[in-house]
Coordinates of C-alpha atoms in Angstrom, one line a residue:
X1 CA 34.9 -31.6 8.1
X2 CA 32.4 -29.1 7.1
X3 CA 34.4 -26.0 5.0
X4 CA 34.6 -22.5 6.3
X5 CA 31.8 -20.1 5.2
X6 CA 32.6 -17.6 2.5
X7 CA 32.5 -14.3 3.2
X8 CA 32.3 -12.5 0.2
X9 CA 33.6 -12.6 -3.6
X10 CA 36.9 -11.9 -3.0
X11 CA 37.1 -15.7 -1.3
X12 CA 34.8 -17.0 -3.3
X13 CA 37.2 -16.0 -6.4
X14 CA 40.7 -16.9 -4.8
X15 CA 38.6 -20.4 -3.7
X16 CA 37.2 -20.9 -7.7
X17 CA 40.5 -19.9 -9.0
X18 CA 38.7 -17.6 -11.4
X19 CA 39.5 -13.8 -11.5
X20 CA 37.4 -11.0 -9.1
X21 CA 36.8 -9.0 -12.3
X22 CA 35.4 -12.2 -14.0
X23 CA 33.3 -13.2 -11.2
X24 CA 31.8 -9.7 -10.8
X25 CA 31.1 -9.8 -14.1
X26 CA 29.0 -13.3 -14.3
X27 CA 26.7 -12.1 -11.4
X28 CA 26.2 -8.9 -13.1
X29 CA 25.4 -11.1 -16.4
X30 CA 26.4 -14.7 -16.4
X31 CA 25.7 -14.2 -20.5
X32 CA 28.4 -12.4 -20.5
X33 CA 30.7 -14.8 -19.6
X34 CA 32.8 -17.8 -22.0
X35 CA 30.4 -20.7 -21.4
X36 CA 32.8 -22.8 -19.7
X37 CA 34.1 -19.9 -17.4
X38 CA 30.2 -19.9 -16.6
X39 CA 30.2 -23.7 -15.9
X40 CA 32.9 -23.3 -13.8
X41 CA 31.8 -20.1 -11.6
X42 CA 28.0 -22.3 -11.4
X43 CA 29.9 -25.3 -9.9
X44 CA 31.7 -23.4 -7.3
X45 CA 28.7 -22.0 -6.6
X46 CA 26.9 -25.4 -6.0
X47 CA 30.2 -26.7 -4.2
X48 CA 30.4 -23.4 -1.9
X49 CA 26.7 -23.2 -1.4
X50 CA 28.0 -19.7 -2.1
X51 CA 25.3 -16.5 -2.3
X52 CA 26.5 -13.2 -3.4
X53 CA 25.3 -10.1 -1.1
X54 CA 23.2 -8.2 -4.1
X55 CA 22.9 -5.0 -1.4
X56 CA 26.3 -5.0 -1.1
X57 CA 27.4 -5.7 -4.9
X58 CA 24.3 -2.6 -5.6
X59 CA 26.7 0.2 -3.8
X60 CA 29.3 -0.6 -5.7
X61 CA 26.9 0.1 -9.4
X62 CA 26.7 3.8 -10.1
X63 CA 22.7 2.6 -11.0
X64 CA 21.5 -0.2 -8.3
X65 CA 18.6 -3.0 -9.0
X66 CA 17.3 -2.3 -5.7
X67 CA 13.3 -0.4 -5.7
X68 CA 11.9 0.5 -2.1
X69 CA 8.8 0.1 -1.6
X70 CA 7.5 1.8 1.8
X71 CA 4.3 1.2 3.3
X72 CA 2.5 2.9 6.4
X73 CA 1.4 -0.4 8.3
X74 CA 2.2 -4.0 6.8
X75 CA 0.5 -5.0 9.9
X76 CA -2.6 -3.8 8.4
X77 CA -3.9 -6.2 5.1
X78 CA -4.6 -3.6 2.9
X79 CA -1.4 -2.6 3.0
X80 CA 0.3 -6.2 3.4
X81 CA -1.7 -7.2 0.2
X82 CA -0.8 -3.9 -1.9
X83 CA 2.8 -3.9 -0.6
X84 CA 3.3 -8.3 -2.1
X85 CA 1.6 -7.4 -5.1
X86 CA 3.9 -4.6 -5.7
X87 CA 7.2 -6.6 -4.4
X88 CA 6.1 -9.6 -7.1
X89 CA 5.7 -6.5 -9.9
X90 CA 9.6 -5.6 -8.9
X91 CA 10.7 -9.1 -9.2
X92 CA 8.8 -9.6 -12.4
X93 CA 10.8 -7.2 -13.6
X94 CA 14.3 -8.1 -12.7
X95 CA 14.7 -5.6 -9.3
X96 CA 15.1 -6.5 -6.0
X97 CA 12.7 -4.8 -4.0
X98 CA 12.9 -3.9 -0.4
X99 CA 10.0 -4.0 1.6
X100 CA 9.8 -1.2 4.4
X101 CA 6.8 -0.6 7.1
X102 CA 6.8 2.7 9.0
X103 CA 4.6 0.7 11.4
X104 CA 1.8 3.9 11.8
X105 CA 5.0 6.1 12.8
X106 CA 5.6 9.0 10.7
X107 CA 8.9 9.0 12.4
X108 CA 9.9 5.8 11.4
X109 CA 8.4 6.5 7.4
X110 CA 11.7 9.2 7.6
X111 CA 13.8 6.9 8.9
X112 CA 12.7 4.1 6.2
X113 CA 13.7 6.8 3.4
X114 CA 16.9 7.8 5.0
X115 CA 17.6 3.8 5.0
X116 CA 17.0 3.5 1.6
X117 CA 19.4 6.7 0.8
X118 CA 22.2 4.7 1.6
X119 CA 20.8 1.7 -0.5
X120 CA 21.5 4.0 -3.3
X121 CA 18.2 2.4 -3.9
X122 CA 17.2 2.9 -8.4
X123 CA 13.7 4.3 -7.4
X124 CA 11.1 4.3 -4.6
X125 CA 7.6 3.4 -4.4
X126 CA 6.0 5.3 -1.2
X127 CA 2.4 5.1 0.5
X128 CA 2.8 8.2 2.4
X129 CA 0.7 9.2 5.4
X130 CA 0.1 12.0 3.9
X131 CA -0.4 15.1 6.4
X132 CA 1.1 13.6 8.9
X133 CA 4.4 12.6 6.5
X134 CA 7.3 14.9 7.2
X135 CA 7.0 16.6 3.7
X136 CA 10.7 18.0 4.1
X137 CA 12.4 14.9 4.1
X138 CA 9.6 13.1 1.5
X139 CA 10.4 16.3 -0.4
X140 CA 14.5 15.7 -0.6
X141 CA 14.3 12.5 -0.4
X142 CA 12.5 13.1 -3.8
X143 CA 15.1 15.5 -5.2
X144 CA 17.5 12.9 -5.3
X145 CA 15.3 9.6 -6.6
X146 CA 13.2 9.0 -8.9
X147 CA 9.9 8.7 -6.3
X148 CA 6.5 7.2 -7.0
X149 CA 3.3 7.6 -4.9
X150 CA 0.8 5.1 -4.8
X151 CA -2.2 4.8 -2.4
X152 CA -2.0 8.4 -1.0
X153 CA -1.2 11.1 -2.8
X154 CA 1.0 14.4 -2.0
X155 CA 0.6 17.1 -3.6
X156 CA 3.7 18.3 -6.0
X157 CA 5.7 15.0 -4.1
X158 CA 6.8 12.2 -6.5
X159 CA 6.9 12.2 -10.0
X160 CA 3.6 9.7 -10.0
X161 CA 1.1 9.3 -8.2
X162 CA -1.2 6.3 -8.8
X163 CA -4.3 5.2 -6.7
X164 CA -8.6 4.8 -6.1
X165 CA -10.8 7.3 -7.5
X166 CA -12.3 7.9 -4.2
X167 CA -15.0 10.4 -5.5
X168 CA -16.4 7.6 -7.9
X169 CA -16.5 4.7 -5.8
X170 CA -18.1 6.4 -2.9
X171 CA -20.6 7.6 -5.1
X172 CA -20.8 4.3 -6.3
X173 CA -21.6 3.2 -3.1
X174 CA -24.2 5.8 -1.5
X175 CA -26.0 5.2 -5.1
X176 CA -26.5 1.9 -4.3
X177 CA -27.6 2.5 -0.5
X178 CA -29.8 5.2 -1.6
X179 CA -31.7 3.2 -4.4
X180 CA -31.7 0.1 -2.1
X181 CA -33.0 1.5 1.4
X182 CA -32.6 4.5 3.5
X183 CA -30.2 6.8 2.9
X184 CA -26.7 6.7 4.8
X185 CA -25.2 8.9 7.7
X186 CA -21.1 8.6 7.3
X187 CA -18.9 7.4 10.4
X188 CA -15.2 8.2 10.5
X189 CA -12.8 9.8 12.6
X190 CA -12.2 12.7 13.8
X191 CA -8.7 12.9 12.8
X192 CA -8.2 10.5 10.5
X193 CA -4.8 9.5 9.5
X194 CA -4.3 8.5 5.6
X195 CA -5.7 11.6 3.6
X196 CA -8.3 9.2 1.5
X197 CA -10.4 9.4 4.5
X198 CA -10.6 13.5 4.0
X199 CA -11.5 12.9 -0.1
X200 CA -14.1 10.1 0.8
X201 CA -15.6 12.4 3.3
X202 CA -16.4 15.1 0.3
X203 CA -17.0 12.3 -1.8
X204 CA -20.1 11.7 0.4
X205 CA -21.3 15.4 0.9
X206 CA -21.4 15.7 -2.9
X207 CA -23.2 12.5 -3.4
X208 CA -25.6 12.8 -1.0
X209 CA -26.9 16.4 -2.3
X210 CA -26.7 14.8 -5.6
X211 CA -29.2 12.8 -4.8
X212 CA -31.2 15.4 -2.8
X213 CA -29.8 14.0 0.9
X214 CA -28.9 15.7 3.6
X215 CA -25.4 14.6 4.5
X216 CA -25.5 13.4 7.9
X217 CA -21.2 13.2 9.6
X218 CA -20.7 11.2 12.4
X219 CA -17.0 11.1 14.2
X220 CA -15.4 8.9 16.3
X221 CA -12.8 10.4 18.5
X222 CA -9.5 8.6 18.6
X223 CA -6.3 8.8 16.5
X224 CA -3.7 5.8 15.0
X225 CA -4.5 2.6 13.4
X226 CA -6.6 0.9 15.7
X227 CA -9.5 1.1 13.4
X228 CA -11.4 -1.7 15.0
X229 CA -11.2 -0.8 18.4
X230 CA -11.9 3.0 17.7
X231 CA -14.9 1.7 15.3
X232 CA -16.3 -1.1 18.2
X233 CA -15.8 1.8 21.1
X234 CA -17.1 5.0 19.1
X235 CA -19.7 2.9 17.0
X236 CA -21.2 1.6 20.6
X237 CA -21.7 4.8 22.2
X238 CA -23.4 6.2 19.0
X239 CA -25.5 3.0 18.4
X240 CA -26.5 3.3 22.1
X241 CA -27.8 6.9 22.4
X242 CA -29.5 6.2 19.1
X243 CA -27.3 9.2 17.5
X244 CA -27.8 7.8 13.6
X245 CA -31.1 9.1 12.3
X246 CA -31.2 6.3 9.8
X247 CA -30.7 3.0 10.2
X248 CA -28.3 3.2 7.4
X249 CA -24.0 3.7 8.2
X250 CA -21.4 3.8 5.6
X251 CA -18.3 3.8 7.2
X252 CA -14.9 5.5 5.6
X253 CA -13.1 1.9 5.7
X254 CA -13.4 -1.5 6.3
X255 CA -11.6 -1.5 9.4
X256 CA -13.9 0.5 11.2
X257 CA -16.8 -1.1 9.4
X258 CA -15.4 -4.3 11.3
X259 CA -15.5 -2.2 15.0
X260 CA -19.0 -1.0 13.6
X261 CA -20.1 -4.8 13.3
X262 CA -18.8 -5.9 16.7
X263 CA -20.3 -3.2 18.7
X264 CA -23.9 -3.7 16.7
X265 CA -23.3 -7.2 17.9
X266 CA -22.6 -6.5 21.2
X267 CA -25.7 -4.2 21.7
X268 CA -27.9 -7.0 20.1
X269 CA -29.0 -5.6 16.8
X270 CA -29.3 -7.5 13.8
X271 CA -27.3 -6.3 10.6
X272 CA -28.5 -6.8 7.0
X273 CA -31.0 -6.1 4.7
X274 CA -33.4 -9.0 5.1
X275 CA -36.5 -8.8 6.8
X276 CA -36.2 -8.2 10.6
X277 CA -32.5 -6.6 10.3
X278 CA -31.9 -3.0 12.8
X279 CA -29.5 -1.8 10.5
X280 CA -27.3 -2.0 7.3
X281 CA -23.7 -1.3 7.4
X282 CA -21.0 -0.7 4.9
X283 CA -17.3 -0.2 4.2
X284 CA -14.4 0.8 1.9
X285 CA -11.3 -1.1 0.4
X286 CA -12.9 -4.9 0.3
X287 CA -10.3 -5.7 3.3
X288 CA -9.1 -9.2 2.8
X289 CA -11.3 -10.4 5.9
X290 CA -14.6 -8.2 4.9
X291 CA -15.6 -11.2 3.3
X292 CA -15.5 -13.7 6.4
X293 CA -17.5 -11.0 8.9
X294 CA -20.9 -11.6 10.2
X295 CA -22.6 -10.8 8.1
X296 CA -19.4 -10.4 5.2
X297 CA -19.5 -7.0 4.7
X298 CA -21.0 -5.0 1.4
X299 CA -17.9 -2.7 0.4
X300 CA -15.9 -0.6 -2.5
X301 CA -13.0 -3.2 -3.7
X302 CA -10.0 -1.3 -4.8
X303 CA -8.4 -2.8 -7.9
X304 CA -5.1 -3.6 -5.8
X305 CA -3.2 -5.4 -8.8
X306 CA -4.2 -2.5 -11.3
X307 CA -2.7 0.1 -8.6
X308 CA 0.4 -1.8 -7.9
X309 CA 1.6 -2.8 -12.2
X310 CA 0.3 0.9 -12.9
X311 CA 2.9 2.1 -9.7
X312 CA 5.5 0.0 -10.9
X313 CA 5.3 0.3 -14.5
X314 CA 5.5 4.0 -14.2
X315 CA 8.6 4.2 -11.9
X316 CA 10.7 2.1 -14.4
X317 CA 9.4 4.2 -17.3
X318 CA 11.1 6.8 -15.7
X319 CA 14.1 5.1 -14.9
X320 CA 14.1 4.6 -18.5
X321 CA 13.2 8.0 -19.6
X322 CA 14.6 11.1 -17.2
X323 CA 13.0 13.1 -19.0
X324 CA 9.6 11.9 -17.8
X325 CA 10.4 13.3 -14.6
X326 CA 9.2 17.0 -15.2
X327 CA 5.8 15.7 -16.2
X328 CA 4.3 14.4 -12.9
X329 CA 1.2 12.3 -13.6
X330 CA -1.9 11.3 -11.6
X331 CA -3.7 8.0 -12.3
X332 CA -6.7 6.9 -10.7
X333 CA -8.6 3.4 -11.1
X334 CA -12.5 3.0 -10.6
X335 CA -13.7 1.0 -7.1
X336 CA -16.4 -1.8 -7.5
X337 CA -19.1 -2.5 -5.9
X338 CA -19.1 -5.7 -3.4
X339 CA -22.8 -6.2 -2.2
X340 CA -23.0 -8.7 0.6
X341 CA -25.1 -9.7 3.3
X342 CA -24.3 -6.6 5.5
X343 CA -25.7 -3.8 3.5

């Protein structure tokens, strides 16, 4: 007869026929323990097939293990791939990290922090949306946590702020289109929503007079995170009434690079920078499927890993210094340069 599930510690004790106090105190540190009190608790456990709830056991600690880490879209890669290498960081480090998507809602990026309020959560580790974030609540919610920005940065939010230098690696970038072909107009929305897309936008004006261009702005109406389809509808109707007066587009991300592809495809026009091609295009971020488009697409790569220890290391240095958290501080890291057959 199979036994009843346990419900919590309080059964699992009375079931072990070892103390509550001595229990709690083996999952908090089974070091801390007599050795054959621990060889006892451990066989329970294997008998019971008993797992402690560590949320619940957290509320009880006046300091929690738990780190929240909050993310605007984990449907989209970049974010996915930013937001595991961040979770492993956590787990490297002996927190259990909770893994939030606002799913493109500012709404829901409120909600995710009011969720973690009642986590008692030991820090956060927030991609905003940035202008569209409700700055009140990321504003209290930062009042009461110690609150890291990565990705996105707020201004006087957070006590960190880590992320791309966007102003190097899209110079970076129209360096390389300008010294290998024409130079290259610059296609993003109208109202884009993650604030990099405003700094990349400068980025280009001032690299383009740099290197005596005329900035040429193209925008593609639309709002949300369907990058793609925004980038395959708007990037047809320019490519069609021959609105780019080179034959030369750097887009302000890889997603939209990707729409950019598909409509160039659809209108027949070859991209690439062989002999014979219409038209080179390139992109930001080195999106986990730039690499498998046709052609793969030249881009910036963003040094995710660096971005993610840096986010992490400094929210547990101020978990382990409070005093670190008068002295905000802004690190950037350098994009590379991906040159493939697109561009």
């Amino acid at each position: 007869m199979a036994q009843p599930k346990i419900r919590n510690m309080e059964e699992f004790a009375s079931l072990s026929g070892i103390s509550r106090p001595t229990v709690s105190k083996y999952f908090n540190d089974p070091d801390s323990v007599r050795a054959s009190t621990r060889a006892k608790i451990e066989a329970s456990l294997k008998k019971h097939d008993y797992q402690p709830n560590v949320f619940a056991m957290n509320q009880n600690r006046r300091t929690t293990k738990n780190i929240g880490v909050v993310v605007p879209n984990l449907a989209d890669p970049f974010f996915s791939e930013i937001g595991r290498r961040v979770e492993l960081a956590c787990i490297d480090a002996g927190y259990s990290p909770i893994l939030l998507s606002s799913h493109g809602s500012p709404e829901m990026e409120r909600d995710n922090l009011k969720t973690l309020r009642s986590l008692k959560p030991a820090g956060v580790l927030l991609a905003p949306f940035g202008r569209m974030s409700d700055e009140a609540a990321v504003q209290a919610f930062d009042e009461e946590f110690p609150l890291v920005l990565f990705d996105a940065n707020m201004a006087k939010v957070g006590q960190a702020f880590v992320g791309t230098d966007n102003g190097q690696s899209v110079d970076l970038m129209v360096e390389y289109l300008c010294r290998s072909g024409e130079p290259p107009c610059f296609f993003e929305m109208r109202n884009p929503t993650n604030p990099n897309a405003n700094k990349r936008r400068q980025a280009y004006i001032e690299s383009m007079e740099r290197h005596g261009q005329e900035p040429r702005i193209f925008q593609a109406e639309g709002e949300g995170w369907n990058f793609e389809e925004i980038g395959s509808t708007e990037g047809a109707r320019l490519l069609s009434s021959k609105a780019f007066s080179t034959n030369t587009i750097l887009c302000s991300n890889d997603r939209l690079a990707i729409g950019m592809l598909s409509a160039a495809y659809g209108l027949g026009l070859r991209v690439g920078h062989g002999t014979g091609c219409d038209l080179r295009i390139a992109g930001h971020d080195d999106h986990p499927f730039s690499r498998y488009t046709c052609p793969p697409l030249t881009t910036i790569a963003q040094d995710y890993e660096a971005i993610a220890n840096r986010a992490v290391s400094e929210l547990f240095g101020i978990l382990e210094d409070d005093e670190r958290l008068s002295d905000r501080t802004e690190t950037t890291f350098d994009g590379r340069l991906i040159m493939r057959d697109s561009a």
